[in-house]
PDB file of C-alpha atoms in Angstrom:
ATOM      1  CA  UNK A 601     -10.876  -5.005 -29.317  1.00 49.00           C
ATOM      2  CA  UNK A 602      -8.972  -7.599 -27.740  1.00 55.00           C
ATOM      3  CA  UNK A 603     -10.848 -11.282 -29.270  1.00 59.00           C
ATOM      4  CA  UNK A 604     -12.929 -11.267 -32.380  1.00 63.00           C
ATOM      5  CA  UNK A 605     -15.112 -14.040 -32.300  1.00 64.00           C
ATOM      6  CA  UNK A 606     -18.546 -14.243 -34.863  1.00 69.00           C
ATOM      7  CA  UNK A 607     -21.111 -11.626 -34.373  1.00 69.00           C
ATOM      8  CA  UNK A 608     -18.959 -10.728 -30.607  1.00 65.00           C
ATOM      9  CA  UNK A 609     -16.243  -8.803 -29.812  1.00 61.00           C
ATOM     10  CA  UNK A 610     -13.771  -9.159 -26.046  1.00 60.00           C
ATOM     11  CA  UNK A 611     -13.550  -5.457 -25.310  1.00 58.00           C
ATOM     12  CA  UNK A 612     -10.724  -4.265 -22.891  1.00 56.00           C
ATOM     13  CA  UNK A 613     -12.061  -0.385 -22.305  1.00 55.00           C
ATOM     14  CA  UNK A 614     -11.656  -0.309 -18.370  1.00 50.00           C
ATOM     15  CA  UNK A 615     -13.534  -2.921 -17.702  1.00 49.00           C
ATOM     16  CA  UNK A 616     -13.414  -6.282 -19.932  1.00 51.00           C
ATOM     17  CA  UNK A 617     -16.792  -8.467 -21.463  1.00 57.00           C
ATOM     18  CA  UNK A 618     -17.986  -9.701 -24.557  1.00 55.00           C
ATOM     19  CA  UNK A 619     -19.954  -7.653 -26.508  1.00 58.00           C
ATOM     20  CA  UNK A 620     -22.432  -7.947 -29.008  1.00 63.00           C
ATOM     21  CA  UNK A 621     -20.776  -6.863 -32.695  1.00 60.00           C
ATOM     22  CA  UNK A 622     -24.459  -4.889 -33.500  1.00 64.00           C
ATOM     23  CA  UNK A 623     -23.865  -2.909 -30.370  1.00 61.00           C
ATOM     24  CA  UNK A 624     -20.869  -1.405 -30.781  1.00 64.00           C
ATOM     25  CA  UNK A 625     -20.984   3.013 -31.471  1.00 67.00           C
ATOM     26  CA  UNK A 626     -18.219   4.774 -32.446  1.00 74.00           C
ATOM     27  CA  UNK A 627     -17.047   7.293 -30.204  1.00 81.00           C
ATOM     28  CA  UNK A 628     -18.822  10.442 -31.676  1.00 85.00           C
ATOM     29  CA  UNK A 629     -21.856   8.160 -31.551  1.00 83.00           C
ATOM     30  CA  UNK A 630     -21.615   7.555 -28.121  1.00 84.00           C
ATOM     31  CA  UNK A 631     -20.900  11.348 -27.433  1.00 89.00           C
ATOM     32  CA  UNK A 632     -24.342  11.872 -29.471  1.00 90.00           C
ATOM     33  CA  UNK A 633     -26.506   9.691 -27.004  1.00 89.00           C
ATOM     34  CA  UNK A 634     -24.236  10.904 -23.530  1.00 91.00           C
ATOM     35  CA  UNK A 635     -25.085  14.266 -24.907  1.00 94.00           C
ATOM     36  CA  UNK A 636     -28.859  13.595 -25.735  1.00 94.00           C
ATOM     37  CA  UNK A 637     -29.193  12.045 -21.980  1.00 93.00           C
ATOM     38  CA  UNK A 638     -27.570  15.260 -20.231  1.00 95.00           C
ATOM     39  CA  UNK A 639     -30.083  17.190 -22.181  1.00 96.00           C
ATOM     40  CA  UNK A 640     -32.800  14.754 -20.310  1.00 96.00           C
ATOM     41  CA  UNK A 641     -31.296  15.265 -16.764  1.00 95.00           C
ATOM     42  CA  UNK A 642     -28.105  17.577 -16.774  1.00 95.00           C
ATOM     43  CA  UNK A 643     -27.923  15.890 -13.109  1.00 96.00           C
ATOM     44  CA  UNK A 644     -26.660  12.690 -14.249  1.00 94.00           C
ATOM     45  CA  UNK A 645     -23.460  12.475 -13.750  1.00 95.00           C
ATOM     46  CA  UNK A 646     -22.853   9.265 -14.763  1.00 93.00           C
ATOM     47  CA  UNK A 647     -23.491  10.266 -18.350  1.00 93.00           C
ATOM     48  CA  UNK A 648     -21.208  13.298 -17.485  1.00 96.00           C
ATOM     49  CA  UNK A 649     -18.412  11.176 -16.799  1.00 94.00           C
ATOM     50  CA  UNK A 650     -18.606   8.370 -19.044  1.00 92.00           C
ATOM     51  CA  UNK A 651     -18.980  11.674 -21.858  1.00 93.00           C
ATOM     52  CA  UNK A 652     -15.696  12.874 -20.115  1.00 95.00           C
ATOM     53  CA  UNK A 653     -14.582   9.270 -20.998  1.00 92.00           C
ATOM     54  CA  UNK A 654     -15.396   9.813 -24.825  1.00 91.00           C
ATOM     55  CA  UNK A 655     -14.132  13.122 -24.692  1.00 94.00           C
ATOM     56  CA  UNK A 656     -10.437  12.390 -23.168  1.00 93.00           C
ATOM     57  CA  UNK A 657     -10.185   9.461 -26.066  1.00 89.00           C
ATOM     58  CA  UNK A 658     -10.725  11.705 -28.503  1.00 91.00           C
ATOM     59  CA  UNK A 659      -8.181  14.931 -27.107  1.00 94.00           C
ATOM     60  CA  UNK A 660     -10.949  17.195 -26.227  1.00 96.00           C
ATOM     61  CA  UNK A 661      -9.501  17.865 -23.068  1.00 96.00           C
ATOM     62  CA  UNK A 662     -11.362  21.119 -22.264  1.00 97.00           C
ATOM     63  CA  UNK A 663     -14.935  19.979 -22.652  1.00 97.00           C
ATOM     64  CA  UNK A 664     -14.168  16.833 -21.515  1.00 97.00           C
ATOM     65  CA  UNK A 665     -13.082  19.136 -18.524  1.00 98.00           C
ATOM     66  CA  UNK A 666     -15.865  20.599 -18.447  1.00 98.00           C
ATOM     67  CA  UNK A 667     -18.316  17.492 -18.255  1.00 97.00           C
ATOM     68  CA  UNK A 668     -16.408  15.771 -15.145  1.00 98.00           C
ATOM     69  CA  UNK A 669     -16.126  19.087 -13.036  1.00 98.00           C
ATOM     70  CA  UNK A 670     -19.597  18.836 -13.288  1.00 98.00           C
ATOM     71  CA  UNK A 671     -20.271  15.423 -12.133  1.00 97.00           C
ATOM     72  CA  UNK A 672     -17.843  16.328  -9.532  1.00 98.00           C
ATOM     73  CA  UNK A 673     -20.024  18.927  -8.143  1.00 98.00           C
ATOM     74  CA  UNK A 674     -22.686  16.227  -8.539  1.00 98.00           C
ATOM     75  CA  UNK A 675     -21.685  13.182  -7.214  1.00 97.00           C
ATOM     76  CA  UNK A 676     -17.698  13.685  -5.343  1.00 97.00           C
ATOM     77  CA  UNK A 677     -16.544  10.253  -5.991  1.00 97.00           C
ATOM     78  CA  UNK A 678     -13.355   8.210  -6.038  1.00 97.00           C
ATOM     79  CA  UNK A 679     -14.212   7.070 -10.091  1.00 95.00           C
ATOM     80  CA  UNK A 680     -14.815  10.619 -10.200  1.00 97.00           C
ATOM     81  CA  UNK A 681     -12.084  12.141  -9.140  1.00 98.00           C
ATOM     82  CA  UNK A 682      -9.878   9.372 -10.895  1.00 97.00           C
ATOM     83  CA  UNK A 683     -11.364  10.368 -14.126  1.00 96.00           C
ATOM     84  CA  UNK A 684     -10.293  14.014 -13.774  1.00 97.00           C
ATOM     85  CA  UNK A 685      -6.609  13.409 -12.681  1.00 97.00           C
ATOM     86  CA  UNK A 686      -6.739  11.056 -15.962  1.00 96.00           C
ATOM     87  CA  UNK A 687      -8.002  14.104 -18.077  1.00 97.00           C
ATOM     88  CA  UNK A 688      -5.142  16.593 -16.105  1.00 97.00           C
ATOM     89  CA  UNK A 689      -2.307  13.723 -16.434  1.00 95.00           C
ATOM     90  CA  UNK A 690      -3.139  13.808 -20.526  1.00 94.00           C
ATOM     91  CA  UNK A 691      -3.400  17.715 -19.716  1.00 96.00           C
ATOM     92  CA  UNK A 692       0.547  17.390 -18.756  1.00 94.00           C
ATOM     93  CA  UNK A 693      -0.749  19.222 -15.555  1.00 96.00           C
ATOM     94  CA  UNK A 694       0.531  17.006 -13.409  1.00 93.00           C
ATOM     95  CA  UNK A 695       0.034  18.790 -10.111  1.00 95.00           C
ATOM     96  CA  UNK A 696      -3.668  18.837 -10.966  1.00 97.00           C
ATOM     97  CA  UNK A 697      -3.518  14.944 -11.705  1.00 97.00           C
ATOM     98  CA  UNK A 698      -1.783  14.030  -8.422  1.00 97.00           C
ATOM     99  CA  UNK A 699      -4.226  15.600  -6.642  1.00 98.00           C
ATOM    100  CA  UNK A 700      -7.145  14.352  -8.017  1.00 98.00           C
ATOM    101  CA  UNK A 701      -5.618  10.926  -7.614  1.00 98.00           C
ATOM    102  CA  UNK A 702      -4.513  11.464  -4.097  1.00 98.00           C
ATOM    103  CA  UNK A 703      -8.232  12.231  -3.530  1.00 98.00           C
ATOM    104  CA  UNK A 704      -9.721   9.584  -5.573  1.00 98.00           C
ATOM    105  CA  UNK A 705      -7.733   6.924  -3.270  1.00 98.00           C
ATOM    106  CA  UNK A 706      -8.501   8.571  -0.264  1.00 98.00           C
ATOM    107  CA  UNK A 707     -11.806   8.029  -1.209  1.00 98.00           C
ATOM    108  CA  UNK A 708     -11.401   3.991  -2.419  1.00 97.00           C
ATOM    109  CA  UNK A 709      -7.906   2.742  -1.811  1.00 95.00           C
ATOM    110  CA  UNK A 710      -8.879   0.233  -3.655  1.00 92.00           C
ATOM    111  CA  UNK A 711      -9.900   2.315  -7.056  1.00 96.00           C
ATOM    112  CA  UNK A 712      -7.534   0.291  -9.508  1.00 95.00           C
ATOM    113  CA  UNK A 713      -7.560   2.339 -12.233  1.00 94.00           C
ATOM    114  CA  UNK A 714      -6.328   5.439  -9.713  1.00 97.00           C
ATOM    115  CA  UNK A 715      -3.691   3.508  -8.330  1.00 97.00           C
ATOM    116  CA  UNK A 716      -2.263   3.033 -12.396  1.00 96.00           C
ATOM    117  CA  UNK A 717      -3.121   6.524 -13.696  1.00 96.00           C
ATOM    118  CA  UNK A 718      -1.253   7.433 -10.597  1.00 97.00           C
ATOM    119  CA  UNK A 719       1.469   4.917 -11.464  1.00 97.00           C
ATOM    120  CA  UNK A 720       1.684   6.518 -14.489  1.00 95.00           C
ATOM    121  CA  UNK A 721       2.201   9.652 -13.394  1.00 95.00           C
ATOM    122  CA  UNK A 722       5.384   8.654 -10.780  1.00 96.00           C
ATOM    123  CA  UNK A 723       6.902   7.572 -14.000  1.00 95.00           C
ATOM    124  CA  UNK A 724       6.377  10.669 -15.740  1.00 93.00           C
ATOM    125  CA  UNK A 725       7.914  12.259 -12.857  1.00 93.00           C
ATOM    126  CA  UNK A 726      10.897  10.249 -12.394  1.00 94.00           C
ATOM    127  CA  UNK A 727       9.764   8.390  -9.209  1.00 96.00           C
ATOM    128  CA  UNK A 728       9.733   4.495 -10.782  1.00 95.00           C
ATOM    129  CA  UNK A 729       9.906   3.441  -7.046  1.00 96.00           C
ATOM    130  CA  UNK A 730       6.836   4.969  -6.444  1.00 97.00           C
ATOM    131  CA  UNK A 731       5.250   3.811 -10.112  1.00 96.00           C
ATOM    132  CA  UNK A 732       5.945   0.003  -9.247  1.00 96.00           C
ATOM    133  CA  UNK A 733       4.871   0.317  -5.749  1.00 97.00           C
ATOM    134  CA  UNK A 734       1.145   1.755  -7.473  1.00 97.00           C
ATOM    135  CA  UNK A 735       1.459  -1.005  -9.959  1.00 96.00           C
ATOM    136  CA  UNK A 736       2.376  -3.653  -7.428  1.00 95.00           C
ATOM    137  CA  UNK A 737      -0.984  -2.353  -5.615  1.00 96.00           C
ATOM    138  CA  UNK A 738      -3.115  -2.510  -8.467  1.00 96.00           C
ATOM    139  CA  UNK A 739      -2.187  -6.006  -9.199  1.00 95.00           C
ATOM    140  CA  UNK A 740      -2.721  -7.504  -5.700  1.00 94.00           C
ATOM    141  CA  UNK A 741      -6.417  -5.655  -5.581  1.00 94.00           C
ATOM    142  CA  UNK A 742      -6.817  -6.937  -9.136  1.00 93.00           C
ATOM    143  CA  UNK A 743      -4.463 -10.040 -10.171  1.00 93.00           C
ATOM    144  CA  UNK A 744      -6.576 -11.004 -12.808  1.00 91.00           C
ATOM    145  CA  UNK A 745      -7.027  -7.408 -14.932  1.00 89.00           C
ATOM    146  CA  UNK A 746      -4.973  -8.422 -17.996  1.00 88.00           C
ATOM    147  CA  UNK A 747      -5.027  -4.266 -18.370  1.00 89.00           C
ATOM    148  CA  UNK A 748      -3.318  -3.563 -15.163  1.00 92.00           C
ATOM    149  CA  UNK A 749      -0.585  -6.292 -16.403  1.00 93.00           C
ATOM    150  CA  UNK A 750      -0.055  -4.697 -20.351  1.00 92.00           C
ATOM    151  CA  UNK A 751       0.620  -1.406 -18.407  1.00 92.00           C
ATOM    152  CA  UNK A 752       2.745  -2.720 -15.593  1.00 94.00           C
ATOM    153  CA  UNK A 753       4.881  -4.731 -18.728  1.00 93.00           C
ATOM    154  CA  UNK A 754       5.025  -1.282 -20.475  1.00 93.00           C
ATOM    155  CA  UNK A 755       6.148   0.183 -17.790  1.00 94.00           C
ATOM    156  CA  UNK A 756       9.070  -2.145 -17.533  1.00 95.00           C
ATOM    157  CA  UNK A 757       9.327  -1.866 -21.097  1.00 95.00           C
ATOM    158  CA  UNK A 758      10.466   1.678 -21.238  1.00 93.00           C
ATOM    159  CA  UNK A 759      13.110   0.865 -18.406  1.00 94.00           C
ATOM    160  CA  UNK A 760      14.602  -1.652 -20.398  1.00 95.00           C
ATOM    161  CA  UNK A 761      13.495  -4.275 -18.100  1.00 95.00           C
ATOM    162  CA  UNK A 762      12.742  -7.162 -20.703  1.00 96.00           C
ATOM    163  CA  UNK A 763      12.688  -9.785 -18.096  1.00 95.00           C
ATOM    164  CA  UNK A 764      10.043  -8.537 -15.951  1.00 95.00           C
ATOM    165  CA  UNK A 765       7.996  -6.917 -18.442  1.00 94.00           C
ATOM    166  CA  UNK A 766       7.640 -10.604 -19.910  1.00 95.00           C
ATOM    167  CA  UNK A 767       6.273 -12.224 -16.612  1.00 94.00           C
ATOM    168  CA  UNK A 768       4.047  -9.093 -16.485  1.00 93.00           C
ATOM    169  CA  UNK A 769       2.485  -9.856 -19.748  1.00 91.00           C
ATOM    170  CA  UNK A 770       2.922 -13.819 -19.328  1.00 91.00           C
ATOM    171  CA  UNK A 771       0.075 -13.408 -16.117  1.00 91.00           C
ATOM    172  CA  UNK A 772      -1.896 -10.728 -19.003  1.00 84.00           C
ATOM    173  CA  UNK A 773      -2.333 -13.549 -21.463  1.00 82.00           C
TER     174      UNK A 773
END
């Protein structure tokens, strides 16, 4: 929750909006109804991933696993395939992660959120070159994702690079 304002909330989640405050489900909620719909139609894949989603936030890595290999056998997409090399990147399997990122922009080159989990994972493997040239593409396809910004400032952050991770989160806010 970014903005509180009345009975609405300014959720940053992967994508941004306002939401209504009576809407809101915590996450085990949310894994409740995802759960209930797979039971429904264990072909949509859509509630596979976005139960992957829930999954991943809360460290159940295997079943949250579990749920996106299946929409990958479903539907093989880049949002997909991003989601996955999230789940192996917080899996510290970073070969696994790579290459379901590589995919996942093969796919869209233009898949954001690949392009920073990717990021991400050039910094954890001591490429920054590589990291900023991600970031730098994420922000050109999307200058005005404040979320793109807070991670390119933190990733200045943790290279002591006060400067730049200011103008990063100047263009955020």
């Amino acid at each position: 929750i970014q903005v509180k304002e009345k009975d609405r909330l300014w959720l940053d989640i992967g994508r941004c909006g306002w939401v209504d405050s009576a809407n809101i489900a915590t996450l085990e909620e949310g894994d409740k109804l995802l759960s209930q719909r797979i039971e429904q139609n264990p072909e949509d894949w859509e509630a596979l991933e976005q139960r992957s989603w829930i999954r991943r936030c809360q460290e159940k890595l295997d079943t949250a696993l579990a749920d996106i290999n299946a929409a990958l056998r479903i539907y093989p997409s880049s949002q997909v395939y991003a989601q996955r090399g999230a789940i192996f990147r917080r899996k510290k399997d970073g070969k696994n992660a790579m290459a379901d990122l590589e995919r996942a922009l093969e796919l869209n080159p233009a898949n954001t959120w690949a392009l920073v989990c990717r990021a991400e994972c050039f910094d954890e493997l001591s490429q920054p070159d590589r990291a900023l040239a991600d970031f730098s593409a994420a922000v050109r396809a999307e200058p005005n994702e404040s979320s793109i910004w807070f991670c390119r400032a933190a990733f200045f952050i943790e290279k002591n690079e006060f400067d730049s991770a200011i103008a990063a989160l100047d263009v955020a806010i």
